[in-house]
PDB file of C-alpha atoms (C1' of nucleotides) in Angstrom:
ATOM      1  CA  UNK A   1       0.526  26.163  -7.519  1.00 43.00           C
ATOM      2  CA  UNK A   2      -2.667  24.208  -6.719  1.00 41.00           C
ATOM      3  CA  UNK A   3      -5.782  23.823  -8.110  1.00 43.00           C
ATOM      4  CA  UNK A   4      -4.918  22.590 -11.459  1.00 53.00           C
ATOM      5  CA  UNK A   5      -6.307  19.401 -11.048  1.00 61.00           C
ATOM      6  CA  UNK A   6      -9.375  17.949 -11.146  1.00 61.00           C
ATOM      7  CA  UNK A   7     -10.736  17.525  -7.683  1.00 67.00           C
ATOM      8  CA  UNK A   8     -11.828  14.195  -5.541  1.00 73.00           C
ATOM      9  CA  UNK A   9     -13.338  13.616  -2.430  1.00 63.00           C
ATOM     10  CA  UNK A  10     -11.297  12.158   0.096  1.00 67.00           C
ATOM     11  CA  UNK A  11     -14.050  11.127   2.620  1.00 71.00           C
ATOM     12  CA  UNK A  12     -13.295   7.721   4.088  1.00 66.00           C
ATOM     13  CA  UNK A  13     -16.088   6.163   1.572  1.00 68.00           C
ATOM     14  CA  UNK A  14     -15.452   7.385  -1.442  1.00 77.00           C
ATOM     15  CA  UNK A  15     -14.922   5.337  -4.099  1.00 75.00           C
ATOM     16  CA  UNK A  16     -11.057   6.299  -4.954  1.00 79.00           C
ATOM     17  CA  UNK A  17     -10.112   5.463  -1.643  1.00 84.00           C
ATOM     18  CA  UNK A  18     -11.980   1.767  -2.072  1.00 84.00           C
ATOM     19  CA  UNK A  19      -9.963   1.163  -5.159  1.00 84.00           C
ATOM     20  CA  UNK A  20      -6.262   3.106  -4.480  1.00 83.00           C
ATOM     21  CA  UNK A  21      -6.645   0.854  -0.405  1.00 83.00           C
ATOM     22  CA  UNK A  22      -6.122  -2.253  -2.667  1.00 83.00           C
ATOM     23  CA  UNK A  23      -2.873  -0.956  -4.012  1.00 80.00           C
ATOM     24  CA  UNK A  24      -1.968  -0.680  -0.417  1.00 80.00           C
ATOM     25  CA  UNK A  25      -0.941  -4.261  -0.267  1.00 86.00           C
ATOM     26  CA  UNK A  26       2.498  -5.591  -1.077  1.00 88.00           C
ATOM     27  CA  UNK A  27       2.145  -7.146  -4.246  1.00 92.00           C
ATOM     28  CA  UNK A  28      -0.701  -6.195  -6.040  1.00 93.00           C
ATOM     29  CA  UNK A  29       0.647  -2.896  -8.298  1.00 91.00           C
ATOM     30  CA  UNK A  30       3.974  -5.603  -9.420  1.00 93.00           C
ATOM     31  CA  UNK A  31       1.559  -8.203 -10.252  1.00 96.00           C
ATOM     32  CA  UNK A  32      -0.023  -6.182 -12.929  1.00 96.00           C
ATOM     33  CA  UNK A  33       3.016  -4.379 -13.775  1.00 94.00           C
ATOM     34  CA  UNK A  34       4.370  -8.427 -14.408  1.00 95.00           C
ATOM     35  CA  UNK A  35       1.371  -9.027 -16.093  1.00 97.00           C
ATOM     36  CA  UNK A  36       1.249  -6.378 -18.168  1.00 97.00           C
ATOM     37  CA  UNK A  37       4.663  -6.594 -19.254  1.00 95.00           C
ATOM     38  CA  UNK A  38       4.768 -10.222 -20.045  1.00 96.00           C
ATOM     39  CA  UNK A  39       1.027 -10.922 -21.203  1.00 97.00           C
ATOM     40  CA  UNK A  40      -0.400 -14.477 -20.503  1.00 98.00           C
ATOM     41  CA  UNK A  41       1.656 -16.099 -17.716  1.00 98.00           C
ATOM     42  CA  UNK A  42       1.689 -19.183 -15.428  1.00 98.00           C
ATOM     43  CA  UNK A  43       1.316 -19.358 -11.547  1.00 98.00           C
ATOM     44  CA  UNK A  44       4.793 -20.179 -10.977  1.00 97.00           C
ATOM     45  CA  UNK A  45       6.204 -17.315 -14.108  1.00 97.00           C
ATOM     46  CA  UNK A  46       4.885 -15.025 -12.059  1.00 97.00           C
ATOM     47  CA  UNK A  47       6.139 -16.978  -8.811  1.00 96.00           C
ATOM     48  CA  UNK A  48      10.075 -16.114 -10.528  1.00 94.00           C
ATOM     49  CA  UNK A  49       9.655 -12.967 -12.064  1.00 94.00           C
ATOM     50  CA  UNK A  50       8.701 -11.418  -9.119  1.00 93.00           C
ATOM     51  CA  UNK A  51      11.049 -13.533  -7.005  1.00 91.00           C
ATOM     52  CA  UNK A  52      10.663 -12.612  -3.482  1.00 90.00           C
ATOM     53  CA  UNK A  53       6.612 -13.234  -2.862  1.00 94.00           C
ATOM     54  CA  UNK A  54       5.523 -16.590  -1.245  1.00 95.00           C
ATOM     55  CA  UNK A  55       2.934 -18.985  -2.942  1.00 97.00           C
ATOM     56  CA  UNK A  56       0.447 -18.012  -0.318  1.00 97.00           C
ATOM     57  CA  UNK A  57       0.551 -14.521  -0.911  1.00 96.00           C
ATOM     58  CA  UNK A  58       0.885 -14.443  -4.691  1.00 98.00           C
ATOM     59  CA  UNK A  59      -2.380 -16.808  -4.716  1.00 98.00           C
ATOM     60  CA  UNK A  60      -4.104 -14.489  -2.500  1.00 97.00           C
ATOM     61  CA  UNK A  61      -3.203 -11.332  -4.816  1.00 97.00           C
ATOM     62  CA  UNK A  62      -4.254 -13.056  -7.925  1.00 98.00           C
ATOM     63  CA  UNK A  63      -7.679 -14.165  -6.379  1.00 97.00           C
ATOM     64  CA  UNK A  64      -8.446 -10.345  -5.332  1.00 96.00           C
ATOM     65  CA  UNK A  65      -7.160  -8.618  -8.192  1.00 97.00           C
ATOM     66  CA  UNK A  66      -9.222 -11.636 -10.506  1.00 97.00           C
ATOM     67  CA  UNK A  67     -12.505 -10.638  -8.011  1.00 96.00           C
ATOM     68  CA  UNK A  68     -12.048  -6.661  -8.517  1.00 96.00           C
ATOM     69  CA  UNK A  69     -11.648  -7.964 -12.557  1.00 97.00           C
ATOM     70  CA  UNK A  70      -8.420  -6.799 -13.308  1.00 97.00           C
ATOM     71  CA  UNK A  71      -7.189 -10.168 -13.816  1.00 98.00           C
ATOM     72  CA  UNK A  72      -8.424 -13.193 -15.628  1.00 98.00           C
ATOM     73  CA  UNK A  73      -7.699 -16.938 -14.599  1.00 98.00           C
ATOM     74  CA  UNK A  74      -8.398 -19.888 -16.859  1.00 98.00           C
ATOM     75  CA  UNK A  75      -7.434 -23.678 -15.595  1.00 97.00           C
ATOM     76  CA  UNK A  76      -6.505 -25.955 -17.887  1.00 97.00           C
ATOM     77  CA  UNK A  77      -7.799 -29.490 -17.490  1.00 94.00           C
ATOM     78  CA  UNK A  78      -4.131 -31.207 -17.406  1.00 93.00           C
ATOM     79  CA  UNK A  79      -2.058 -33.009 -15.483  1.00 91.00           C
ATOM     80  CA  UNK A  80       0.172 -31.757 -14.592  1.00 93.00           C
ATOM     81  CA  UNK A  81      -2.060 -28.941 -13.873  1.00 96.00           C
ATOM     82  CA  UNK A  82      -1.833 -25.628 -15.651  1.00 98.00           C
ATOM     83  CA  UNK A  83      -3.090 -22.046 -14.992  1.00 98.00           C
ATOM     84  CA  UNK A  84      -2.829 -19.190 -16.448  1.00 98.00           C
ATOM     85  CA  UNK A  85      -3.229 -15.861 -15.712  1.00 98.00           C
ATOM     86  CA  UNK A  86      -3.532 -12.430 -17.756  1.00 98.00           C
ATOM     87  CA  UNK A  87      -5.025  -8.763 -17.545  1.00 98.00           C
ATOM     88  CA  UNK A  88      -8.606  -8.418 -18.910  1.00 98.00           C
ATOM     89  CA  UNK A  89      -9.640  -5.193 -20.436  1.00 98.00           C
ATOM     90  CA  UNK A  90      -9.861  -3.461 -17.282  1.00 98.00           C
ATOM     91  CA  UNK A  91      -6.467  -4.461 -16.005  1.00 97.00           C
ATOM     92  CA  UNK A  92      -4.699  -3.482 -19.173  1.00 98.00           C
ATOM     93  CA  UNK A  93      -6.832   0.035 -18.807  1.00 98.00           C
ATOM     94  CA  UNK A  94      -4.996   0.470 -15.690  1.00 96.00           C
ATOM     95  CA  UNK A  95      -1.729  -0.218 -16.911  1.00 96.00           C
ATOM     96  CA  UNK A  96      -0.306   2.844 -18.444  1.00 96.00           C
ATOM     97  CA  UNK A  97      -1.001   5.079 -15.002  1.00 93.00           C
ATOM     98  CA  UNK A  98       0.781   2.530 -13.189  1.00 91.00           C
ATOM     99  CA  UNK A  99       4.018   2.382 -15.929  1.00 92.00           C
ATOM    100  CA  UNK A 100       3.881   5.911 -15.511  1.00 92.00           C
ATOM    101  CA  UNK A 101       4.039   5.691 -11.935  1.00 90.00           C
ATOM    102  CA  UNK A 102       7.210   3.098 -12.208  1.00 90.00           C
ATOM    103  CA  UNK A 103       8.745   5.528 -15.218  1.00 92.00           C
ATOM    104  CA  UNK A 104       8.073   8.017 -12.399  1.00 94.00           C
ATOM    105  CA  UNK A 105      10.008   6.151  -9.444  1.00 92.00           C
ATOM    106  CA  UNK A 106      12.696   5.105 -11.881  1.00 90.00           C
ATOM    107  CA  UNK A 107      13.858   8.599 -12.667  1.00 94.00           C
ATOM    108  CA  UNK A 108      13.581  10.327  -9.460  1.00 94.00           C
ATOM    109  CA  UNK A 109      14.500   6.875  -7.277  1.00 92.00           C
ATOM    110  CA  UNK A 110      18.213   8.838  -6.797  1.00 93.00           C
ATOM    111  CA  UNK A 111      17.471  12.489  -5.787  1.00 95.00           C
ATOM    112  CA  UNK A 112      14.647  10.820  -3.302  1.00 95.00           C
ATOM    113  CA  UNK A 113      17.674   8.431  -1.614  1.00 93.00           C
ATOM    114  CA  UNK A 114      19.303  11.434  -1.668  1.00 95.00           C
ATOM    115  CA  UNK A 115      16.835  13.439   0.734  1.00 96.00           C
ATOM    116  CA  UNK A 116      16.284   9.933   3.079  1.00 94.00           C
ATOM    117  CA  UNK A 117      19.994  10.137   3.572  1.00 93.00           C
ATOM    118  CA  UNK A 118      19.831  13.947   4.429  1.00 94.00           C
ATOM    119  CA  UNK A 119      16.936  13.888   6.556  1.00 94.00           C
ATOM    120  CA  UNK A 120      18.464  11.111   8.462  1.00 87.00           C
ATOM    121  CA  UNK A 121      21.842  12.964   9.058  1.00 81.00           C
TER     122      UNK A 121
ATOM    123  CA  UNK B   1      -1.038  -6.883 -26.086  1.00 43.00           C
ATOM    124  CA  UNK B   2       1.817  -6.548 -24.093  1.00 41.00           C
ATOM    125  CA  UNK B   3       4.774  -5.108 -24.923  1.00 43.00           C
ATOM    126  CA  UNK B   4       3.737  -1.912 -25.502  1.00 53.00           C
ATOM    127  CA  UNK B   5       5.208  -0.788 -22.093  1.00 60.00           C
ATOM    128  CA  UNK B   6       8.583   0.258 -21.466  1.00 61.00           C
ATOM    129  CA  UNK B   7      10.540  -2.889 -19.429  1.00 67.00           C
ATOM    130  CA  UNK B   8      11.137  -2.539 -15.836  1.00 73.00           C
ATOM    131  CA  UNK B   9      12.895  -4.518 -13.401  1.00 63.00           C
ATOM    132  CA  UNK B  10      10.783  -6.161 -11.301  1.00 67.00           C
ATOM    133  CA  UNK B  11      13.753  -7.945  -8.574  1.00 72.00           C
ATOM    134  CA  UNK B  12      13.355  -7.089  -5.108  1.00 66.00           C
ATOM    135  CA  UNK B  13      15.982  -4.430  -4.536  1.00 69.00           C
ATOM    136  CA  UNK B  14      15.018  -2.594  -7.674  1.00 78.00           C
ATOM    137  CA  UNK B  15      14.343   1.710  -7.445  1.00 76.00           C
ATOM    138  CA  UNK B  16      10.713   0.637  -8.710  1.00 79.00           C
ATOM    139  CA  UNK B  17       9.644  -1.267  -5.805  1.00 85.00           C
ATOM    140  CA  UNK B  18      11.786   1.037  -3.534  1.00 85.00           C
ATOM    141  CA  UNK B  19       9.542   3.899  -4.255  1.00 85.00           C
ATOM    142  CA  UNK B  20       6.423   1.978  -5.016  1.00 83.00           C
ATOM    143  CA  UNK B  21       6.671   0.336  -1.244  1.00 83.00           C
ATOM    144  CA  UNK B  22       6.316   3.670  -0.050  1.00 83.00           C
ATOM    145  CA  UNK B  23       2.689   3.818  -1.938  1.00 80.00           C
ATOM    146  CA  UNK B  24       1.835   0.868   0.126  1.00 79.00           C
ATOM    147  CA  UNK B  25       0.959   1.902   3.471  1.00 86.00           C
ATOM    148  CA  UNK B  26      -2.439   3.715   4.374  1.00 88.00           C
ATOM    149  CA  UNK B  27      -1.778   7.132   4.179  1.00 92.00           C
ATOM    150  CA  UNK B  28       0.856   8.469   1.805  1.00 93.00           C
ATOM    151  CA  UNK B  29      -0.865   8.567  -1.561  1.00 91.00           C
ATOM    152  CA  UNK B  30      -4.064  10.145  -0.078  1.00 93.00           C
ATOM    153  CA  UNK B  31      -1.996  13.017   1.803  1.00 95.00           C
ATOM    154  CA  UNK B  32       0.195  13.834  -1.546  1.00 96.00           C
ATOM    155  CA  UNK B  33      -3.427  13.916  -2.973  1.00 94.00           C
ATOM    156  CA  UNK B  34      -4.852  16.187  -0.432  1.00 95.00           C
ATOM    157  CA  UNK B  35      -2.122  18.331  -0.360  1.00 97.00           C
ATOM    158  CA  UNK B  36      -1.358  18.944  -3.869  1.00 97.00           C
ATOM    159  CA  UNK B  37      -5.217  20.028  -4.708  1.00 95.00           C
ATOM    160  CA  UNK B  38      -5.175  21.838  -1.606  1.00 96.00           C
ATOM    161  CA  UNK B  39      -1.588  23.529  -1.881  1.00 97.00           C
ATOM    162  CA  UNK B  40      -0.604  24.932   1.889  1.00 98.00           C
ATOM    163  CA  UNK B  41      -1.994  23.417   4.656  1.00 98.00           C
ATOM    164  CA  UNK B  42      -1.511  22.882   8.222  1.00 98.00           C
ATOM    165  CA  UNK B  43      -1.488  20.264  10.425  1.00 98.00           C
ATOM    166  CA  UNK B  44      -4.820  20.108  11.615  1.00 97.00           C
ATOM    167  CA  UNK B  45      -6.141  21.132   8.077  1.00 97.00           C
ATOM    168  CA  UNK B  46      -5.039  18.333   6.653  1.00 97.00           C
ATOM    169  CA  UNK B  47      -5.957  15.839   9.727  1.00 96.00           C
ATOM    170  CA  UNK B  48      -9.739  17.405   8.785  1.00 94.00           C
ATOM    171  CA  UNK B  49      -9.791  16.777   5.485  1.00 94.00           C
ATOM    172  CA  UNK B  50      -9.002  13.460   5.459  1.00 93.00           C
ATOM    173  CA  UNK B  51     -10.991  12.713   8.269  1.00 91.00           C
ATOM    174  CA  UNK B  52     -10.031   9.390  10.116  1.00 90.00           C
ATOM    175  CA  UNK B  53      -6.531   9.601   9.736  1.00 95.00           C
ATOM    176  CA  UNK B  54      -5.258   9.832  13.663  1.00 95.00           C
ATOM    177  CA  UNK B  55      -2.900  11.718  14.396  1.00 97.00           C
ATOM    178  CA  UNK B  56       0.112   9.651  14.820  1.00 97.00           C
ATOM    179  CA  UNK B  57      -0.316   8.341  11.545  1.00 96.00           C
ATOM    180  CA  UNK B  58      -0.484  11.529   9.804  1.00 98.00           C
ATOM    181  CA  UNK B  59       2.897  12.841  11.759  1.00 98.00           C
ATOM    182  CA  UNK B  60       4.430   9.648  10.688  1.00 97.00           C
ATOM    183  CA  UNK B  61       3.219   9.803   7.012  1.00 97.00           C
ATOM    184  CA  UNK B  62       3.712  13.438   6.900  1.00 98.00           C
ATOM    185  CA  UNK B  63       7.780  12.718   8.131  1.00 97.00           C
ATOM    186  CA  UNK B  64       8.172  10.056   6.171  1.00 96.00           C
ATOM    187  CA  UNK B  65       7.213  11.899   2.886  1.00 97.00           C
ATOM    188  CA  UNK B  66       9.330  15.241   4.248  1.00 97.00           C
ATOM    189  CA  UNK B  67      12.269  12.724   4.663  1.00 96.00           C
ATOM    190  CA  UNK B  68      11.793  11.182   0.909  1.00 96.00           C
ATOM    191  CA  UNK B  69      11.220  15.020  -0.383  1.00 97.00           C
ATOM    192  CA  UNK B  70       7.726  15.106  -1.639  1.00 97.00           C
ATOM    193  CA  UNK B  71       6.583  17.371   1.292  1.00 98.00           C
ATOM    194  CA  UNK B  72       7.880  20.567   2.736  1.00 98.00           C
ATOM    195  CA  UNK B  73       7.365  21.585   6.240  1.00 98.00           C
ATOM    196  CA  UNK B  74       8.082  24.385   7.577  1.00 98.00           C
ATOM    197  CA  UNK B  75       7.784  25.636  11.409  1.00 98.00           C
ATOM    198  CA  UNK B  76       6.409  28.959  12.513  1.00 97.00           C
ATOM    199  CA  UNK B  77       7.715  30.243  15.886  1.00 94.00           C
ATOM    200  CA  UNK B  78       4.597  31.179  17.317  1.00 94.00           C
ATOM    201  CA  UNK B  79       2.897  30.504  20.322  1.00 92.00           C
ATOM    202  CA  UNK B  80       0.423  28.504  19.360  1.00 93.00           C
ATOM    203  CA  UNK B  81       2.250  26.582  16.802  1.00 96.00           C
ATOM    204  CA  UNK B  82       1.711  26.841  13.287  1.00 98.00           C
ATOM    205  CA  UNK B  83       3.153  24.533  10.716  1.00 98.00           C
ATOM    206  CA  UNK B  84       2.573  24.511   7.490  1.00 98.00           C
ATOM    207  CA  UNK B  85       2.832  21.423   5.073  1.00 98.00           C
ATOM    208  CA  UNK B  86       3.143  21.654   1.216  1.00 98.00           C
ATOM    209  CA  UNK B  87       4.458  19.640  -1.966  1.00 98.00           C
ATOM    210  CA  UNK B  88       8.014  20.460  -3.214  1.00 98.00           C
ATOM    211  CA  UNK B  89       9.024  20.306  -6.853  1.00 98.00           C
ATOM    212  CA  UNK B  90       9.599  16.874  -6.779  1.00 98.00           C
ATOM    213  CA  UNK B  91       6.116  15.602  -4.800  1.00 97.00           C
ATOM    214  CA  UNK B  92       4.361  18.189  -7.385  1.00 98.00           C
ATOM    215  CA  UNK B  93       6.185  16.185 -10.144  1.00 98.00           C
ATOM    216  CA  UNK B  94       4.074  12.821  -8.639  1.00 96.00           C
ATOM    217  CA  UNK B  95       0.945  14.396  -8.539  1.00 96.00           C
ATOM    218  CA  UNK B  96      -0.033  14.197 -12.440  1.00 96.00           C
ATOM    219  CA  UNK B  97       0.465  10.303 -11.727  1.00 93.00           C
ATOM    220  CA  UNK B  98      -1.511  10.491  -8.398  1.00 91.00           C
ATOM    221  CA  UNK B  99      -4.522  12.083 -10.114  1.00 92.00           C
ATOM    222  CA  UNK B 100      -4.329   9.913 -13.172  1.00 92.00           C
ATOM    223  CA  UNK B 101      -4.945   6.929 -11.163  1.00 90.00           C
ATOM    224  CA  UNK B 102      -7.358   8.048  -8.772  1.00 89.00           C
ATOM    225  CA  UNK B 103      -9.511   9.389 -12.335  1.00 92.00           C
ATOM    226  CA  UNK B 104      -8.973   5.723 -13.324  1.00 94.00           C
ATOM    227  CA  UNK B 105     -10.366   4.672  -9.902  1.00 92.00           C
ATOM    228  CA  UNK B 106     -13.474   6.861  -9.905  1.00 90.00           C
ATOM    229  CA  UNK B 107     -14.063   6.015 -13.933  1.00 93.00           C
ATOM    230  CA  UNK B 108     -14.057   2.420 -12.597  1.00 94.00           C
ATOM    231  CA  UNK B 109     -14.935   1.818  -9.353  1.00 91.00           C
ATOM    232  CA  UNK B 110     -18.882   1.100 -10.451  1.00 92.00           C
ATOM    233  CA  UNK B 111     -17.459  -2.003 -12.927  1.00 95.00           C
ATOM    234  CA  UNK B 112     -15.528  -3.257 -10.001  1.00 94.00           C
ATOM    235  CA  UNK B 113     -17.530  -3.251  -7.536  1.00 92.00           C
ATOM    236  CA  UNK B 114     -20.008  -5.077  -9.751  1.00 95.00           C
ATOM    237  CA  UNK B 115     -16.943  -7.620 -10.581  1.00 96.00           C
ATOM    238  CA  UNK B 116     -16.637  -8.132  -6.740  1.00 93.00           C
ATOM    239  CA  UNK B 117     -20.211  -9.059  -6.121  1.00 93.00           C
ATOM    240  CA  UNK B 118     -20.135 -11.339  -8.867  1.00 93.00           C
ATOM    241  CA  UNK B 119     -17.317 -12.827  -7.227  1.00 94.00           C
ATOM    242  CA  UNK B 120     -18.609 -13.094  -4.324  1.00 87.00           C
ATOM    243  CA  UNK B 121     -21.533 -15.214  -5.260  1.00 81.00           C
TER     244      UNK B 121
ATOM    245  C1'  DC C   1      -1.857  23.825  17.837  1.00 84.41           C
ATOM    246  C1'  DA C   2       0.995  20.320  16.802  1.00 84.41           C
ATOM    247  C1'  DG C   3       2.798  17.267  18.187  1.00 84.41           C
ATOM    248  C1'  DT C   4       5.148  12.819  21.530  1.00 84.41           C
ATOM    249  C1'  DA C   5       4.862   8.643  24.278  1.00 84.41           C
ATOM    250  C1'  DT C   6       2.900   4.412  25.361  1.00 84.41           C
ATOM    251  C1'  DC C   7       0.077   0.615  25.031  1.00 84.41           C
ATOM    252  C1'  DC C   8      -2.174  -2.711  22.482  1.00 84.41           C
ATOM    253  C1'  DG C   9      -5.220  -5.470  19.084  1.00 84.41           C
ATOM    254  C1'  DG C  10      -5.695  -7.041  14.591  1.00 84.41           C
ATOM    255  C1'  DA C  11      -4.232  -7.579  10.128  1.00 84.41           C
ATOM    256  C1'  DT C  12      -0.406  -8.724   7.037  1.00 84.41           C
ATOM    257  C1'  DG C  13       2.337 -11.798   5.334  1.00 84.41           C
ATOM    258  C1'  DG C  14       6.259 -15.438   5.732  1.00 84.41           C
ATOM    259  C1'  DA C  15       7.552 -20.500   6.611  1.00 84.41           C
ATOM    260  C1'  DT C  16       6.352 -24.953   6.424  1.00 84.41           C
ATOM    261  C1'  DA C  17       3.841 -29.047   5.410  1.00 84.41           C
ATOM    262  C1'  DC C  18       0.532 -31.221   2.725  1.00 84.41           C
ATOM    263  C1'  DT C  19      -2.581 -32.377  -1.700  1.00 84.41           C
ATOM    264  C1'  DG C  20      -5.214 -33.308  -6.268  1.00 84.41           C
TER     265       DG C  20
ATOM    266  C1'  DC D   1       2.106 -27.587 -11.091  1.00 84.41           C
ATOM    267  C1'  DA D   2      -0.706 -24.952  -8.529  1.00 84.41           C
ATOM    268  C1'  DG D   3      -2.389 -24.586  -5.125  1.00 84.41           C
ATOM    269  C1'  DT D   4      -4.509 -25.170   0.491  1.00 84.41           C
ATOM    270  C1'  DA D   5      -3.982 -25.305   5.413  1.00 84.41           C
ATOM    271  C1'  DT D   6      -1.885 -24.014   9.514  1.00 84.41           C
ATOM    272  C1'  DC D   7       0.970 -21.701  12.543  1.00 84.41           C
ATOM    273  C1'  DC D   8       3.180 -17.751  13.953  1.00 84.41           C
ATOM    274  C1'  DA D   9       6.096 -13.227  14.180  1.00 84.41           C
ATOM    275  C1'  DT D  10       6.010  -8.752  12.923  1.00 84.41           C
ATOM    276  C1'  DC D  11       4.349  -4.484  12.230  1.00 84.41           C
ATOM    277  C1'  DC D  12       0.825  -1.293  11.075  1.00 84.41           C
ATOM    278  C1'  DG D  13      -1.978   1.697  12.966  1.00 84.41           C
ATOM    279  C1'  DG D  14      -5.767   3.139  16.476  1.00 84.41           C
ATOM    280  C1'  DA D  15      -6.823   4.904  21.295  1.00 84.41           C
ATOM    281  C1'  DT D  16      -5.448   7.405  24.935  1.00 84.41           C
ATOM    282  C1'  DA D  17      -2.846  10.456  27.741  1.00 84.41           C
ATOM    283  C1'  DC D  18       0.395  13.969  28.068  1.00 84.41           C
ATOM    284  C1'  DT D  19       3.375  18.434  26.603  1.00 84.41           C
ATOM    285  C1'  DG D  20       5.877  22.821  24.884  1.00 84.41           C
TER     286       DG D  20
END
DNA sequence: CAGTATCCGGATGGATACTG
DNA sequence: CAGTATCCATCCGGATACTG
C-alpha cells in the first residue's frame, strides 16, 4: 500500500489542520450536511432537523461556519423576526467530500460496531 | 441547489453521526492521515510526525481506532518493544475521503482565512 | 520503546432564564 | 422567532512520573 496519495504536511500549523480542527466540534459537519440537503433554511428548521443541539450551540456553529464563509445569514426585517441561513459557494464546494464521508459511514457503520463489540469482549 | 445529494438521516442515534462523532475529537482524522501516506509505522514514528500529539492521546486515539477497525496493531516480542501501527482494509477504504477533504482544506484555506478576518472586523 | 497511572486546568457544551 | 446571557458539569487532553 501507501504512497498513492497526494501528500500534506501535518505540522501543527499547517493549514489542513486549521481547517479539518473546525470539524472537530460537535455540530459543525451536520450543519452543512442539513444545509446542504435542504437548501435555504430557518434558525429553528435547522433547530428540528437536527434535533438534539441546543439554541446556544447551534447559534454558535452558524456564526463560525458564516465567519470561515461556508455559510451565509440574511435577517429579514420582520416581526416576528426571520433568519435564514444557506451554504455560499464555498460551503456547497465542500459538500460532496463530506456526503461522501456520510455515504462512507453509512455503509461500513455495521462491520465497524462489529469490531467495537469484539475489541471490547 | 440542493438536492443533488443523496438523503441522510440526520436524528441523533443515526450510523452517520455514530461514525462522524468519532471524526470529532483532536486526533483521529490526522493519525488515519498520517498513517495511510506513511503505511507502517511505529509508535514513536507516528508520535514524531505529528509532533504535539502527547502521548496519552495518541495511545488513546490509536485504541480507539484499533477497536473501530481502521488501524491494525500488532506487537513484537522484543526487548525493547516494537509495535507497529497500520491501516486495515477498512481504514484504507476512509482514506480516499480523508484526503479529499484535507485537498479541499489546503485549496481553501487562503479564502477562509481571508473570510475570518473580514469577520473579525 | 511503548506504553500506564495520576493529576489537573481549560474548553466544550447543556440547561435555564431572559429579550427585541 | 431568533437569539443573548449566565451558570455550571463534564470531559478532553496536557504534564508529569513511573514501568515492563
Amino acid at each position: 500500500m501507501e504512497k498513492n496519495f497526494k501528500k500534506f504536511s501535518t505540522s501543527p500549523q499547517c493549514p489542513i489542520r486549521n481547517v479539518l480542527d473546525r470539524f472537530g466540534d460537535k455540530w459543525s459537519i451536520l450543519v452543512i450536511l442539513v444545509l446542504g440537503e435542504n437548501g435555504t433554511m430557518r434558525f429553528n428548521e435547522i433547530n428540528k432537523t437536527i434535533g438534539d443541539v441546543s439554541q446556544k450551540m447551534l447559534t454558535v456553529t452558524l456564526r463560525t461556519l458564516e465567519a470561515d464563509g461556508l455559510v451565509a445569514r440574511q435577517v429579514f426585517p420582520e416581526i416576528p423576526p426571520r433568519v435564514e441561513y444557506q451554504l455560499t459557494h464555498l460551503g456547497m464546494s465542500l459538500m460532496p467530500h463530506i456526503t461522501s464521508l456520510a455515504s462512507w459511514a453509512d455503509q461500513n457503520i455495521h462491520q465497524i460496531k462489529t469490531s467495537r463489540e469484539k475489541f471490547n469482549a
